[in-house]
Coordinates of C-alpha atoms and ligand atoms in Angstrom, one line a residue:
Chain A
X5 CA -54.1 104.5 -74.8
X6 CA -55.7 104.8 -77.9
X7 CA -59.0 102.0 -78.7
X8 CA -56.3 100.7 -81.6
X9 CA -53.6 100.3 -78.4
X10 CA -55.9 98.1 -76.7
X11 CA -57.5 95.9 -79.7
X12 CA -54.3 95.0 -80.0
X13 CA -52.8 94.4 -76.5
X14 CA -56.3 92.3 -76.3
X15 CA -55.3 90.4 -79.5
X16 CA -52.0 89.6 -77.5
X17 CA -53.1 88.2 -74.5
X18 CA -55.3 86.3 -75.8
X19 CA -53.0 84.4 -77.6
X20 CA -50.9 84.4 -74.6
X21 CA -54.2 82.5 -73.0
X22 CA -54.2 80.2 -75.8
X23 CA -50.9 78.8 -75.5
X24 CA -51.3 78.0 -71.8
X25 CA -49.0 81.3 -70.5
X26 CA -50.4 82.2 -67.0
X27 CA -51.2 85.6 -66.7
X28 CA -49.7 87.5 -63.4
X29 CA -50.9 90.1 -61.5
X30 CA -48.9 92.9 -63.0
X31 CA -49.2 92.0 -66.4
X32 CA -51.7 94.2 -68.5
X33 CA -54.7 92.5 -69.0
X34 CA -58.7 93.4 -70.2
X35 CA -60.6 95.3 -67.5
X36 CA -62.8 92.5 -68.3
X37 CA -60.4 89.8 -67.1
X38 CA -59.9 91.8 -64.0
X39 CA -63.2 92.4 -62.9
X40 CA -64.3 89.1 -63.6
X41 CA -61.6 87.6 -61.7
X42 CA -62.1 89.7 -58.8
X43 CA -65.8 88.8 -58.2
X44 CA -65.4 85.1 -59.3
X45 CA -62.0 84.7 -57.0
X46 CA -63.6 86.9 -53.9
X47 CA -67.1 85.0 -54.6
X48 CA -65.0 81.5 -53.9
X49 CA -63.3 83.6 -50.7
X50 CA -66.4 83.9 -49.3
X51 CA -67.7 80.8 -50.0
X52 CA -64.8 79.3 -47.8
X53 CA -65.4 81.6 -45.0
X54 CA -68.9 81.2 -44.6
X55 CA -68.7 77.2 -45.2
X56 CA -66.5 77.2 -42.0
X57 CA -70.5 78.2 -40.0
X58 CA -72.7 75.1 -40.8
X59 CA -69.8 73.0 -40.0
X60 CA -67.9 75.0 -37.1
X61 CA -71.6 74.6 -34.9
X62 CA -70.8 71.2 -34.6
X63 CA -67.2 71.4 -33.4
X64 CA -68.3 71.2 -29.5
X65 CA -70.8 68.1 -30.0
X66 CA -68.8 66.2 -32.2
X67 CA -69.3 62.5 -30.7
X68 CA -65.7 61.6 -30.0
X69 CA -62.4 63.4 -29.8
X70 CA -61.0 61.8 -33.2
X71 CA -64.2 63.5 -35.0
X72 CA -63.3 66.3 -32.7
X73 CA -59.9 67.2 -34.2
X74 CA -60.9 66.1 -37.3
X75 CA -63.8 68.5 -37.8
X76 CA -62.0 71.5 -35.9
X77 CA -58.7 71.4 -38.5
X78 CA -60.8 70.8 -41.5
X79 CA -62.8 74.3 -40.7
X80 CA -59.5 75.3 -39.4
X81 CA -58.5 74.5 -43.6
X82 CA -62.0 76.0 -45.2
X83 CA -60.2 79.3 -43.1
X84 CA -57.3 78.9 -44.6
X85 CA -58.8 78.7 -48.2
X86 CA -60.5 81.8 -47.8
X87 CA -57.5 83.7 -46.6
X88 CA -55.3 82.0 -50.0
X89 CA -58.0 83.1 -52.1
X90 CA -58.9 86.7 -50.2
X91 CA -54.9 87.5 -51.4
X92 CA -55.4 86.2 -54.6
X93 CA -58.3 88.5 -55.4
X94 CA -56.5 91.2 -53.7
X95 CA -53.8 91.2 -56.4
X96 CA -55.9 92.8 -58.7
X97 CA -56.2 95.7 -57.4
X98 CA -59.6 95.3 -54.5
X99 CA -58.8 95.3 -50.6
X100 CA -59.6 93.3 -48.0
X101 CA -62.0 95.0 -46.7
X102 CA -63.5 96.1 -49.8
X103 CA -64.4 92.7 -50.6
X104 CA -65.9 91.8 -46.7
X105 CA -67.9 94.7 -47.6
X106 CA -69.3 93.4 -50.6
X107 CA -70.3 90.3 -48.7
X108 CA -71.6 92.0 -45.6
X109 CA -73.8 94.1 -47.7
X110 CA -75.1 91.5 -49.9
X111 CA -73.7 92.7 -53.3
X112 CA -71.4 89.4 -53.4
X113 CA -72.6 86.1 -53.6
X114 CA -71.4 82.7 -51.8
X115 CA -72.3 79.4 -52.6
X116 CA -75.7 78.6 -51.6
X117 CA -74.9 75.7 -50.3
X118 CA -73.9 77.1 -46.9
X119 CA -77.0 78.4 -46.9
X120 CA -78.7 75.0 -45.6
X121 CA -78.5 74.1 -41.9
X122 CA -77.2 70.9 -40.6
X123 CA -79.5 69.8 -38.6
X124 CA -78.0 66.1 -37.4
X125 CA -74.6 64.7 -37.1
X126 CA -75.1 62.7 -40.2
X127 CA -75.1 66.2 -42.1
X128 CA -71.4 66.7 -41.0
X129 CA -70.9 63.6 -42.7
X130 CA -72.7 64.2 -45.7
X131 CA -71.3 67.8 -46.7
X132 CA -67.6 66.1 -46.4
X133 CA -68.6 63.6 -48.8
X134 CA -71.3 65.2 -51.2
X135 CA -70.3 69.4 -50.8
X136 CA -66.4 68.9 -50.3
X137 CA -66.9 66.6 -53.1
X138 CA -68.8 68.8 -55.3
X139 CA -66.1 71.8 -54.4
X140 CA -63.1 69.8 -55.6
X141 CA -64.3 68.3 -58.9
X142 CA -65.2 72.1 -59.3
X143 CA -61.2 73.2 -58.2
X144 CA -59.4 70.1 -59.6
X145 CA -60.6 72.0 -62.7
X146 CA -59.2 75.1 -61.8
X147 CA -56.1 74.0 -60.7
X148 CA -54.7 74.9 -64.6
X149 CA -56.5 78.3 -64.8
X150 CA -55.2 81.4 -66.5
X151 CA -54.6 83.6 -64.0
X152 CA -51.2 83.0 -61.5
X153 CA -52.3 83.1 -58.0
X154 CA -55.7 82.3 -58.6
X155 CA -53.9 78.9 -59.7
X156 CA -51.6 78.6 -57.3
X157 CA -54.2 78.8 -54.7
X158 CA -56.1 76.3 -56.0
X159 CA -53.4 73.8 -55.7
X160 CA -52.8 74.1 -52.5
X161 CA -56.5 73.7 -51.6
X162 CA -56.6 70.8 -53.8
X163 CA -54.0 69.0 -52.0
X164 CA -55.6 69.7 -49.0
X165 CA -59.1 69.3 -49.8
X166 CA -59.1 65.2 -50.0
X167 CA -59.1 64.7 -46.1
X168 CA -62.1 66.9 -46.0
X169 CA -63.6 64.2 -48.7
X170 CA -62.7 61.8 -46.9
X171 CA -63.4 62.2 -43.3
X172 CA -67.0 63.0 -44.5
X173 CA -67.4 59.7 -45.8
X174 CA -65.9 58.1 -42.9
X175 CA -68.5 60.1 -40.6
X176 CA -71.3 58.2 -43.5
X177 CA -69.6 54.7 -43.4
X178 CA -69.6 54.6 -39.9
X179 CA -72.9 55.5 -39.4
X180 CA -74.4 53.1 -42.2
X181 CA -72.6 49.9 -40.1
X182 CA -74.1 51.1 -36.9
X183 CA -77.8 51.0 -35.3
X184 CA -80.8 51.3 -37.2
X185 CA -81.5 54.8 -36.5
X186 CA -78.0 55.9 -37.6
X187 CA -78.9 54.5 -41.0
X188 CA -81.5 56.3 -41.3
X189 CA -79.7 59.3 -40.1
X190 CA -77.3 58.9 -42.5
X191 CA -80.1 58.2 -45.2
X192 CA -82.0 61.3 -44.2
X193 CA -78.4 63.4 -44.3
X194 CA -77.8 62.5 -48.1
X195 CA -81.8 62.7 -49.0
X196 CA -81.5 66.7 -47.5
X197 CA -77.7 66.9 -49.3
X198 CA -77.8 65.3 -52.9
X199 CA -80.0 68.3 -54.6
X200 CA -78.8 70.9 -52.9
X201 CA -74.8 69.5 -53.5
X202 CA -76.2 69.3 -57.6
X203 CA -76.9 72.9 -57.6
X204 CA -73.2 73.7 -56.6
X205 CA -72.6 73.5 -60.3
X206 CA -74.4 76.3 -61.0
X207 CA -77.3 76.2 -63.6
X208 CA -77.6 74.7 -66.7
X209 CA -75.3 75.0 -69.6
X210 CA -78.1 76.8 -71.7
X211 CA -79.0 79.6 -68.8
X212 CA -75.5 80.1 -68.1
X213 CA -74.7 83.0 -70.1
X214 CA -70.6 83.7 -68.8
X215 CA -69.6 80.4 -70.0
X216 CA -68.1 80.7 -73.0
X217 CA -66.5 83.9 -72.3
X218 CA -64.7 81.6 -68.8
X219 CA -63.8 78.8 -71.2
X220 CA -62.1 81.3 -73.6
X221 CA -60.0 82.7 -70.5
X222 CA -59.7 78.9 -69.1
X223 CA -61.0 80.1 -65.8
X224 CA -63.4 77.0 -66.2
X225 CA -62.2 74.0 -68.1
X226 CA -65.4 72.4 -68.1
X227 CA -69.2 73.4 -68.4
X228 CA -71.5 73.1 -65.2
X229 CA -73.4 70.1 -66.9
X230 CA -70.7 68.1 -67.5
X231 CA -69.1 68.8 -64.1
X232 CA -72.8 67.7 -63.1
X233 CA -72.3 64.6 -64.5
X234 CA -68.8 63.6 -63.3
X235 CA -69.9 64.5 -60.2
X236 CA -73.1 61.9 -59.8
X237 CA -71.0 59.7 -62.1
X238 CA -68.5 59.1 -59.5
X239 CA -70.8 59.8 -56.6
X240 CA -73.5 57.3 -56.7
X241 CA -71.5 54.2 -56.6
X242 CA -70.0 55.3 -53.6
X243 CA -73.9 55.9 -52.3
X244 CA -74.3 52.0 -53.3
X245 CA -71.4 51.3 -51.1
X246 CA -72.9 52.8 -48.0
X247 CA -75.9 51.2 -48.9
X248 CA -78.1 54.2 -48.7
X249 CA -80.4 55.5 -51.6
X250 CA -80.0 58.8 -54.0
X251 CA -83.2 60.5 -53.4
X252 CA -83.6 60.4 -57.2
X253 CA -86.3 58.2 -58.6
X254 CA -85.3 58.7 -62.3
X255 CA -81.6 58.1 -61.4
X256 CA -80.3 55.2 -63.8
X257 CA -77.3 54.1 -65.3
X258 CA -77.4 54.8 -69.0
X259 CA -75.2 51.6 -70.9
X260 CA -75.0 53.8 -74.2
X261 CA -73.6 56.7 -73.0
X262 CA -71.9 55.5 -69.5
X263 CA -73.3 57.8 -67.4
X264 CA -76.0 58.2 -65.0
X265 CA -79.1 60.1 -66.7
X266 CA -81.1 62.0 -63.3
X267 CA -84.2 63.6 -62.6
X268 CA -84.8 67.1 -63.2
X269 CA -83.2 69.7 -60.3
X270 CA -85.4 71.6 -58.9
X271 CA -84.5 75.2 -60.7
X272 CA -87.2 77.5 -58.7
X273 CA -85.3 76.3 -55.0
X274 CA -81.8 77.3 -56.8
X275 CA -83.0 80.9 -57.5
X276 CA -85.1 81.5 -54.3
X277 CA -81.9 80.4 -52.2
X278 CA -79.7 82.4 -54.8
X279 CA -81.7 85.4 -54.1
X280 CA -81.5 85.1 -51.1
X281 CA -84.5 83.1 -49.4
X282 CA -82.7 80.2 -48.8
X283 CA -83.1 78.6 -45.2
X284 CA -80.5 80.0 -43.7
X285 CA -79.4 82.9 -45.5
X286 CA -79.9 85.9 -43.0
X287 CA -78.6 83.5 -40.3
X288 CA -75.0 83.2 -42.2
X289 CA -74.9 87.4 -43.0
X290 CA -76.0 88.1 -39.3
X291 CA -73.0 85.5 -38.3
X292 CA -70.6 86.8 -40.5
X293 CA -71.4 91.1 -40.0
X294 CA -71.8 90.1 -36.1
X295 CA -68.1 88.7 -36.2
X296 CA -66.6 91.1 -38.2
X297 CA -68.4 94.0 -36.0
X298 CA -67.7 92.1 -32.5
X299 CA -64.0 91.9 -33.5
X300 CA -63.4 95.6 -34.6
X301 CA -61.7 96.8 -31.0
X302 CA -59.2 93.9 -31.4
X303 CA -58.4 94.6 -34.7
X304 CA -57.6 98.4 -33.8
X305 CA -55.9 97.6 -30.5
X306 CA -53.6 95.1 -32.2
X307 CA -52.9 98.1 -34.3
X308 CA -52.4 100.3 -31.8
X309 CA -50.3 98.2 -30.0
X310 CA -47.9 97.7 -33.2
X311 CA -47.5 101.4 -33.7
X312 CA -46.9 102.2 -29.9
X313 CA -44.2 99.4 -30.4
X314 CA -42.7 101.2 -33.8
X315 CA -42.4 104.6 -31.7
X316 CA -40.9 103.1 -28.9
X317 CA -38.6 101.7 -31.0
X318 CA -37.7 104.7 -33.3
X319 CA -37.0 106.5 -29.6
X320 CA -35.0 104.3 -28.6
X321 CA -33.0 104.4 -31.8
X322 CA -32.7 108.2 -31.9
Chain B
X30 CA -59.7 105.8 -35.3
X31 CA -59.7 103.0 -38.6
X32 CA -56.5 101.6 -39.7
X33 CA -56.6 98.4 -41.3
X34 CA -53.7 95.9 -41.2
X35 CA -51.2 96.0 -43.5
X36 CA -50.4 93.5 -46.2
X37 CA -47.3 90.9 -45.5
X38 CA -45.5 88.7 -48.2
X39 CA -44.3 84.9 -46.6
X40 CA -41.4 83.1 -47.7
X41 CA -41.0 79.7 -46.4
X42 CA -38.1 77.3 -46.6
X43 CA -39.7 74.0 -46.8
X44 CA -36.8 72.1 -45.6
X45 CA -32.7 73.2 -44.8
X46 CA -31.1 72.9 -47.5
X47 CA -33.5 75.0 -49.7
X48 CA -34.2 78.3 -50.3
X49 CA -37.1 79.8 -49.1
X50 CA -39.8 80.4 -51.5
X51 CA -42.6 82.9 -51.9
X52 CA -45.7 81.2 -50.8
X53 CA -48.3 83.6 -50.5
X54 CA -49.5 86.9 -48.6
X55 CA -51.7 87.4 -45.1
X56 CA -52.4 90.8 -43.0
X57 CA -51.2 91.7 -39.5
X58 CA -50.8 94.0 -37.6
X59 CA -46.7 93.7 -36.6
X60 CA -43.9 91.3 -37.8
X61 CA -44.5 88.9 -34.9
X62 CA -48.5 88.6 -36.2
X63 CA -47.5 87.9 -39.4
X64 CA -45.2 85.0 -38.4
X65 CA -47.8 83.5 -36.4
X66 CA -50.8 84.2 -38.7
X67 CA -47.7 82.5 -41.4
X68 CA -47.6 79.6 -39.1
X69 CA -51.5 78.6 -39.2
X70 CA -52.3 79.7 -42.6
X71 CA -48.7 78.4 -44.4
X72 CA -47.6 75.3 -42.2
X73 CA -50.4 73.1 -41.3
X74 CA -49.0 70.3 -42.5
X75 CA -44.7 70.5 -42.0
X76 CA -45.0 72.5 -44.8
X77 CA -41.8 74.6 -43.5
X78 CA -38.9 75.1 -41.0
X79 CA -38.3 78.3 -41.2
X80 CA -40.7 81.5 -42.4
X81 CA -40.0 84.9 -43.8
X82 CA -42.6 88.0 -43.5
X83 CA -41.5 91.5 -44.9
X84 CA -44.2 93.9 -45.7
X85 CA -45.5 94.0 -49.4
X86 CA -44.7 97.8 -49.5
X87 CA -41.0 97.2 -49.4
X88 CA -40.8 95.3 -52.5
X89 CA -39.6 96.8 -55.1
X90 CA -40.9 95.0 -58.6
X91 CA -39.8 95.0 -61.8
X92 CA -42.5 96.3 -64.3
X93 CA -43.8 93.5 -66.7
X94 CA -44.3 96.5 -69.5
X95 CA -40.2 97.0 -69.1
X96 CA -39.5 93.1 -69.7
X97 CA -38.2 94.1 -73.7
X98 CA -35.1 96.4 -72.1
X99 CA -35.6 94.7 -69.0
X100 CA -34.1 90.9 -70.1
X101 CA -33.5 91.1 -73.9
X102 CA -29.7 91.5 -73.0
X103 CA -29.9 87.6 -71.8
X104 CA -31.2 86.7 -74.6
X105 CA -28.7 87.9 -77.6
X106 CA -25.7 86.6 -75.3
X107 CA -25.4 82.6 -76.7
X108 CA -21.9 83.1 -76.1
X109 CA -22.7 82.8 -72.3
X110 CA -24.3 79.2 -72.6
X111 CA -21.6 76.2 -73.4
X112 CA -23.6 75.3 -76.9
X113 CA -22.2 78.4 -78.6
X114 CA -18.5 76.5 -78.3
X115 CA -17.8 74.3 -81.5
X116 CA -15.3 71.3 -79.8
X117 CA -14.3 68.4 -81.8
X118 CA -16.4 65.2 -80.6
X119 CA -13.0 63.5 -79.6
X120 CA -12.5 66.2 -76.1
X121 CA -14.0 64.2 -73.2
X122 CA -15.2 65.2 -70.4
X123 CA -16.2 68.9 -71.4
Ligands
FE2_414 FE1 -62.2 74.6 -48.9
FE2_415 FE1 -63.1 71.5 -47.8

């Protein structure tokens, strides 16, 4: 194809973009569009799968049976969400195990969220309410994104991402109407949570140098600030409600604009864990690499088995 | 010996009565994987009653870059829709 060719099959989709057409997976697109796609959707893929280990260590001392099922199908859903969005990615054109790679080897990123422990039981309550939170005020606004499957994906997960929410804040509730120290479990749960669930939105508008670019192809409807904002905007009154404190001491409700002006996030932490140095970091790769290499001889003896099943069919045919 | 597992295409009905609709795509080794891995990942909440799996590779698609030849027929046929049939006002029930 000649340059002329492709200014112009640009020029097309991008008016196809404009007036709200979704863009499928065999449709021509920008190598651009694909590549960015790819990392952003597998980057989300991974986030899923390696949310499911902060939570998942919890599953066996979870304090009743309700919390018990509760917990084990919501990581039993982050699962899920990975899988939807691994297939999504995988239309354009990467595999599977291309993209575990990329992961296992550090050249793809997750959110660095799951790179905190959770050290109490008030943390399982905490990331329900503040991360879960964060993660669908991030995917209501992908729900309408350009590209097919990466939208149809996050549908589904919206729909199922409110229980998450909501069980979280249960877990929070629950404690803040108990003893004493469960207050100040919960209180210490959201004083370790609130920063680190701020940074999920990604840095500034003014250091985030791909955002106009993702606007233009609607793969984000809204910048990280004012995603930001939403997010404490509807967040801290339900803090009030608990009765527990935002660890912010320049938080305050601003009567001009209607929103909550905040303290300054701490930028230096979001890099260091970004690069890599984040608490738990190495503890999340060595999880992940040590499941995908533990569970190697089932995967090839399930494939073994299926094609000693296929020949034993074909002679029985012939 | 490294084979990964091949790519599967699920189709679920979501209740008798309709079709069954393409919901999405998992990896498994053999039909009877897929299915299961179909249940967990498609029908955690009585999402379905009944699942499809068929391999991706036996698809055949239509190419997006033929849609012109592809589907223009459809479109210069009006005479197909009931519009392109001038009746007087007075016919009922038409
Ligand atoms: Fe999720
Ligand atoms: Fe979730």
């Amino acid at each position: 194809m000649s340059e002329k060719e492709v200014k112009n099959l640009e020029v097309i989709f991008e008016a196809r973009i404009e007036r709200d057409d979704k863009i499928e997976p065999k449709d021509w697109m920008p190598e651009k569009y694909r590549k960015t796609h790819i990392r952003q959707i597998s980057q989300h893929a991974h986030s899923e799968i390696v949310g499911m280990l902060p939570e998942g260590n919890w599953i066996t001392r979870a304090p009743s049976l309700r919390r018990k099922a509760a917990l084990l199908a919501k990581v039993q859903d982050e699962g899920g969400h990975g899988l939807y969005l691994y297939a999504a990615a995988e239309t354009l054109g990467i595999s599977r195990e291309e993209m575990y790679e990329q992961l296992h080897t550090g050249k793809a990123k997750y959110s660095s969220i799951f790179n905190y422990p959770a050290i109490t039981w008030a943390d399982i309550g905490a990331i329900g309410w503040l991360v879960d939170g964060a993660a669908i005020i991030n995917q209501v606004a992908l729900c309408s994104t350009s590209f097919g499957p990466y939208a149809r994906a996050m549908v589904r997960i919206c729909k199922e991402e409110s229980f998450h929410q909501r069980q979280g804040y249960e877990i929070m509730l629950t404690l803040c109407r108990g003893t004493e120290e469960q207050k100040a479990m919960a209180q210490d749960a959201l004083n370790r949570w609130w920063w680190p669930s701020l940074m999920m939105f990604g840095p500034r508008d003014e250091d985030s140098p791909h955002t106009a670019q993702s606007m233009k192809w609607k793969l984000k409807r809204k910048t990280n600030d004012e995603l930001r904002q939403q997010f404490i905007d509807q967040t801290v009154p339900q803090a009030d409600l608990l009765g527990i404190s935002v660890p912010d001491p320049e938080l305050k409700f601003n009567s001009e604009t209607g929103h909550y002006d905040f303290g300054e996030i701490d930028w230096d932490e979001f890099w260091q864990v970004v690069k890599g140095h984040g608490p738990c970091n190495k503890e999340r790769m060595e999880a992940r690499v040590g499941a995908w290499e533990g569970g190697a001889w089932v995967r090839d003896a399930a494939m073994a088995y299926a094609e000693k099943q296929e020949k034993r069919k074909v002679a029985k045919a012939s | 010996m490294k084979k990964d597992w091949p790519l599967w295409e699920v189709f679920v009905r979501s209740k008798n009565g309709l079709e069954h609709r393409h919901f999405g795509s998992l990896h498994a080794a053999d039909a009877a994987m897929a299915l299961e891995n179909a249940r967990d990942v498609y029908t955690r909440r009585n999402e379905g009653v009944s699942i499809w799996v068929v391999e991706s590779k036996y698809i055949t698609a239509s190419n997006p870059e033929d849609n012109g030849e592809m589907f223009e027929p459809a479109q210069s046929k009006v005479y197909r829709h009931p519009t392109f049939y001038d009746l007087p006002d007075e016919v009922k029930h038409m």
